[in-house]
Amino acid sequence: MARQLDYHSMREIFARFQAAEPEPKGELEHVNAYTLVVAVALSAQATDVGVNRATRDLFKIADTPGKMLALGEEGLIQHIKTIGLYRNKAKNVIKLSRILVDDYGGEVPNSRAALESLPGVGRKTANVVLNIWWHYPSQAVDTHIFRVGNRSGICPGRDVVAVERAIEDHVPVDFQNHAHHWLILHGRYTCKARKPACGACLIRDICLFEDKTL
């Protein structure tokens, strides 16, 4: 685990990320807050590409909790059976849809605690929804961010909550809204787990990773 980079290094890193991609977007397709919750919940241990392939037709017929309940668990399974853990995920989507209808008038709540109370929705999912839909500067830490943060010194931490806190504490506030998107994209396409593309890295000269590749 690298040491935490200082303020000036952090500003330079995120200024470079911003210059390269001013408006980074999440890669999960959705049409409203509800479909975003479902898509992120389905993405656990699955790729965004695979989730998008499964939900493209699903969201045409079930883009609200009520419509999802009308489709039913078996109907939902037919759409998502190409995704890992699809049976358990289908159960959770139906359960959270019922809760949204019964307790929230069919609307998705916008507090982290309320979101985390929904079946299949953890802290990462809640943070993604708060950030993407409500533009709240929450930081959704996945395996990519955990790896990048600890390798580079951008946001080191021994667990995902510590990494999340490091982002909140050390990334300058003018970069907070997009911070987790930049870090995810950097981990997904440049600072990869097995073969990091250090030669093409925007922050190679600042990054503290000791095993830089050519």
Short mmCIF file of C-alpha atoms in Angstrom, two decimals:
data_model
loop_
_atom_site.label_atom_id
_atom_site.label_comp_id
_atom_site.label_asym_id
_atom_site.label_seq_id
_atom_site.Cartn_x
_atom_site.Cartn_y
_atom_site.Cartn_z
CA MET A 1 0.00 0.00 0.00
CA ALA A 2 1.47 3.34 -1.07
CA ARG A 3 1.52 6.40 1.17
CA GLN A 4 -1.11 9.10 0.68
CA LEU A 5 -0.13 11.65 -1.97
CA ASP A 6 -0.05 15.32 -0.97
CA TYR A 7 -2.53 18.01 -1.97
CA HIS A 8 -0.55 19.43 -4.89
CA SER A 9 -0.05 15.98 -6.39
CA MET A 10 -3.75 15.24 -6.02
CA ARG A 11 -4.72 18.47 -7.75
CA GLU A 12 -2.39 17.72 -10.64
CA ILE A 13 -3.67 14.16 -11.03
CA PHE A 14 -7.32 15.13 -11.18
CA ALA A 15 -6.65 18.13 -13.39
CA ARG A 16 -5.11 15.69 -15.89
CA PHE A 17 -8.05 13.29 -15.60
CA GLN A 18 -10.43 16.19 -16.16
CA ALA A 19 -8.53 17.49 -19.18
CA ALA A 20 -8.60 14.03 -20.75
CA GLU A 21 -12.29 13.33 -19.95
CA PRO A 22 -14.19 16.42 -18.76
CA GLU A 23 -17.54 14.66 -18.25
CA PRO A 24 -16.96 10.96 -17.46
CA LYS A 25 -20.08 8.82 -17.42
CA GLY A 26 -21.03 5.56 -15.81
CA GLU A 27 -21.21 2.75 -18.35
CA LEU A 28 -24.41 1.06 -17.09
CA GLU A 29 -27.42 1.91 -19.24
CA HIS A 30 -30.52 3.23 -17.44
CA VAL A 31 -33.50 5.49 -18.05
CA ASN A 32 -34.39 6.63 -14.53
CA ALA A 33 -33.37 6.24 -10.89
CA TYR A 34 -35.15 2.91 -10.56
CA THR A 35 -33.49 1.28 -13.57
CA LEU A 36 -30.14 2.62 -12.33
CA VAL A 37 -30.66 0.88 -8.97
CA VAL A 38 -31.55 -2.35 -10.73
CA ALA A 39 -28.64 -2.15 -13.16
CA VAL A 40 -26.08 -1.50 -10.43
CA ALA A 41 -27.50 -4.28 -8.25
CA LEU A 42 -27.27 -6.68 -11.21
CA SER A 43 -23.69 -5.64 -11.93
CA ALA A 44 -22.21 -7.31 -8.84
CA GLN A 45 -19.71 -9.92 -10.07
CA ALA A 46 -20.72 -9.15 -13.66
CA THR A 47 -19.49 -6.82 -16.38
CA ASP A 48 -21.28 -3.63 -17.37
CA VAL A 49 -21.37 -4.91 -20.95
CA GLY A 50 -23.11 -8.09 -19.86
CA VAL A 51 -25.62 -6.22 -17.70
CA ASN A 52 -26.42 -3.76 -20.50
CA ARG A 53 -27.00 -6.63 -22.91
CA ALA A 54 -29.47 -8.21 -20.47
CA THR A 55 -31.32 -5.06 -19.42
CA ARG A 56 -31.68 -3.37 -22.82
CA ASP A 57 -34.92 -5.20 -23.57
CA LEU A 58 -35.89 -5.59 -19.91
CA PHE A 59 -36.08 -1.86 -19.28
CA LYS A 60 -38.33 -1.38 -22.31
CA ILE A 61 -41.07 -3.31 -20.51
CA ALA A 62 -40.17 -2.91 -16.81
CA ASP A 63 -38.80 0.55 -16.04
CA THR A 64 -40.77 1.09 -12.81
CA PRO A 65 -41.18 -1.00 -9.65
CA GLY A 66 -44.83 -1.66 -10.51
CA LYS A 67 -44.02 -2.94 -13.99
CA MET A 68 -41.25 -5.12 -12.58
CA LEU A 69 -43.68 -6.69 -10.11
CA ALA A 70 -46.11 -7.31 -12.95
CA LEU A 71 -43.34 -9.05 -14.91
CA GLY A 72 -42.64 -11.26 -11.90
CA GLU A 73 -39.58 -13.16 -10.78
CA GLU A 74 -39.71 -15.85 -13.49
CA GLY A 75 -40.26 -13.25 -16.19
CA LEU A 76 -37.31 -11.26 -14.89
CA ILE A 77 -35.12 -14.37 -14.86
CA GLN A 78 -35.72 -14.87 -18.58
CA HIS A 79 -34.09 -11.47 -19.20
CA ILE A 80 -31.14 -11.74 -16.81
CA LYS A 81 -30.19 -15.43 -16.89
CA THR A 82 -26.96 -14.60 -18.72
CA ILE A 83 -25.77 -12.67 -15.64
CA GLY A 84 -23.99 -14.40 -12.78
CA LEU A 85 -26.06 -15.19 -9.66
CA TYR A 86 -29.18 -14.31 -11.64
CA ARG A 87 -31.64 -16.23 -9.45
CA ASN A 88 -30.65 -14.48 -6.25
CA LYS A 89 -30.48 -11.15 -8.05
CA ALA A 90 -33.97 -11.66 -9.45
CA LYS A 91 -35.33 -12.36 -5.96
CA ASN A 92 -33.72 -9.16 -4.65
CA VAL A 93 -35.00 -7.02 -7.54
CA ILE A 94 -38.56 -8.23 -6.95
CA LYS A 95 -38.23 -7.68 -3.18
CA LEU A 96 -36.81 -4.17 -3.54
CA SER A 97 -39.50 -3.34 -6.09
CA ARG A 98 -42.19 -4.40 -3.61
CA ILE A 99 -40.64 -2.24 -0.89
CA LEU A 100 -40.44 0.75 -3.22
CA VAL A 101 -44.12 0.38 -4.11
CA ASP A 102 -45.32 -0.26 -0.57
CA ASP A 103 -43.08 2.09 1.41
CA TYR A 104 -41.93 4.81 -1.01
CA GLY A 105 -44.83 5.33 -3.38
CA GLY A 106 -42.90 3.74 -6.23
CA GLU A 107 -40.09 6.29 -5.99
CA VAL A 108 -36.43 5.62 -5.27
CA PRO A 109 -35.34 7.26 -1.98
CA ASN A 110 -32.25 9.45 -2.06
CA SER A 111 -30.56 8.84 1.25
CA ARG A 112 -27.77 6.31 1.59
CA ALA A 113 -29.42 4.63 4.58
CA ALA A 114 -32.76 4.20 2.79
CA LEU A 115 -31.06 2.84 -0.32
CA GLU A 116 -28.93 0.41 1.69
CA SER A 117 -32.06 -0.94 3.38
CA LEU A 118 -33.23 -2.33 0.02
CA PRO A 119 -32.46 -6.02 -0.71
CA GLY A 120 -29.35 -6.42 -2.84
CA VAL A 121 -28.31 -2.79 -2.43
CA GLY A 122 -25.04 -2.27 -0.59
CA ARG A 123 -22.97 0.82 0.09
CA LYS A 124 -21.33 0.81 -3.33
CA THR A 125 -24.66 0.59 -5.15
CA ALA A 126 -26.13 3.34 -3.00
CA ASN A 127 -23.16 5.59 -3.68
CA VAL A 128 -23.37 5.00 -7.44
CA VAL A 129 -27.07 5.93 -7.48
CA LEU A 130 -26.57 9.03 -5.32
CA ASN A 131 -23.70 10.19 -7.52
CA ILE A 132 -25.05 9.46 -10.98
CA TRP A 133 -28.70 10.31 -10.49
CA TRP A 134 -28.62 13.00 -7.83
CA HIS A 135 -25.10 14.35 -8.52
CA TYR A 136 -24.10 13.96 -4.90
CA PRO A 137 -20.30 13.62 -4.46
CA SER A 138 -20.46 10.08 -3.07
CA GLN A 139 -17.60 7.73 -3.87
CA ALA A 140 -18.44 4.19 -4.98
CA VAL A 141 -15.36 2.08 -4.36
CA ASP A 142 -15.06 -1.05 -6.49
CA THR A 143 -12.11 -3.36 -7.13
CA HIS A 144 -10.68 -0.99 -9.74
CA ILE A 145 -10.65 2.00 -7.38
CA PHE A 146 -9.31 -0.09 -4.51
CA ARG A 147 -6.42 -1.24 -6.71
CA VAL A 148 -5.66 2.17 -8.22
CA GLY A 149 -5.91 3.93 -4.87
CA ASN A 150 -3.49 1.62 -3.13
CA ARG A 151 -1.02 1.33 -5.99
CA SER A 152 -0.79 5.01 -6.77
CA GLY A 153 -1.21 6.73 -3.42
CA ILE A 154 -4.32 8.57 -4.59
CA CYS A 155 -6.56 6.96 -1.97
CA PRO A 156 -4.83 4.18 -0.03
CA GLY A 157 -6.79 2.17 2.52
CA ARG A 158 -7.04 -1.32 3.97
CA ASP A 159 -10.73 -1.71 3.10
CA VAL A 160 -13.26 -0.07 0.81
CA VAL A 161 -14.60 2.26 3.50
CA ALA A 162 -11.07 3.52 4.23
CA VAL A 163 -10.50 4.11 0.50
CA GLU A 164 -13.83 5.90 0.24
CA ARG A 165 -12.86 8.14 3.16
CA ALA A 166 -9.44 8.82 1.59
CA ILE A 167 -11.13 10.05 -1.59
CA GLU A 168 -13.50 12.27 0.37
CA ASP A 169 -10.68 13.65 2.52
CA HIS A 170 -7.95 14.16 -0.06
CA VAL A 171 -9.50 14.81 -3.48
CA PRO A 172 -10.08 18.58 -3.91
CA VAL A 173 -13.78 19.32 -3.77
CA ASP A 174 -14.00 20.71 -7.29
CA PHE A 175 -13.16 17.21 -8.57
CA GLN A 176 -15.32 15.21 -6.14
CA ASN A 177 -18.40 14.73 -8.35
CA HIS A 178 -16.47 12.84 -11.01
CA ALA A 179 -13.66 11.40 -8.88
CA HIS A 180 -14.91 7.82 -8.71
CA HIS A 181 -15.70 7.75 -12.44
CA TRP A 182 -12.18 8.85 -13.36
CA LEU A 183 -10.67 6.31 -11.00
CA ILE A 184 -12.86 3.44 -12.25
CA LEU A 185 -12.06 4.22 -15.88
CA HIS A 186 -8.36 4.54 -15.07
CA GLY A 187 -8.40 1.15 -13.35
CA ARG A 188 -10.48 -0.51 -16.04
CA TYR A 189 -8.49 0.65 -19.06
CA THR A 190 -5.02 1.77 -17.89
CA CYS A 191 -4.09 0.63 -14.37
CA LYS A 192 -5.27 -2.92 -15.01
CA ALA A 193 -4.78 -5.67 -12.48
CA ARG A 194 -2.43 -7.98 -14.38
CA LYS A 195 -0.89 -5.80 -17.07
CA PRO A 196 -1.03 -2.12 -16.13
CA ALA A 197 -0.39 0.12 -19.13
CA CYS A 198 2.04 2.37 -17.30
CA GLY A 199 3.61 3.59 -20.54
CA ALA A 200 0.28 5.15 -21.54
CA CYS A 201 -0.58 6.44 -18.06
CA LEU A 202 -1.44 10.13 -17.65
CA ILE A 203 -0.06 10.19 -14.11
CA ARG A 204 2.98 7.93 -14.44
CA ASP A 205 5.35 10.62 -13.14
CA ILE A 206 3.26 11.18 -9.99
CA CYS A 207 2.05 7.64 -9.24
CA LEU A 208 3.89 5.85 -6.43
CA PHE A 209 3.47 2.32 -7.85
CA GLU A 210 6.85 0.63 -7.48
CA ASP A 211 6.42 -1.94 -10.25
CA LYS A 212 5.72 0.33 -13.20
CA THR A 213 5.78 -1.42 -16.58
CA LEU A 214 7.03 0.06 -19.83
#
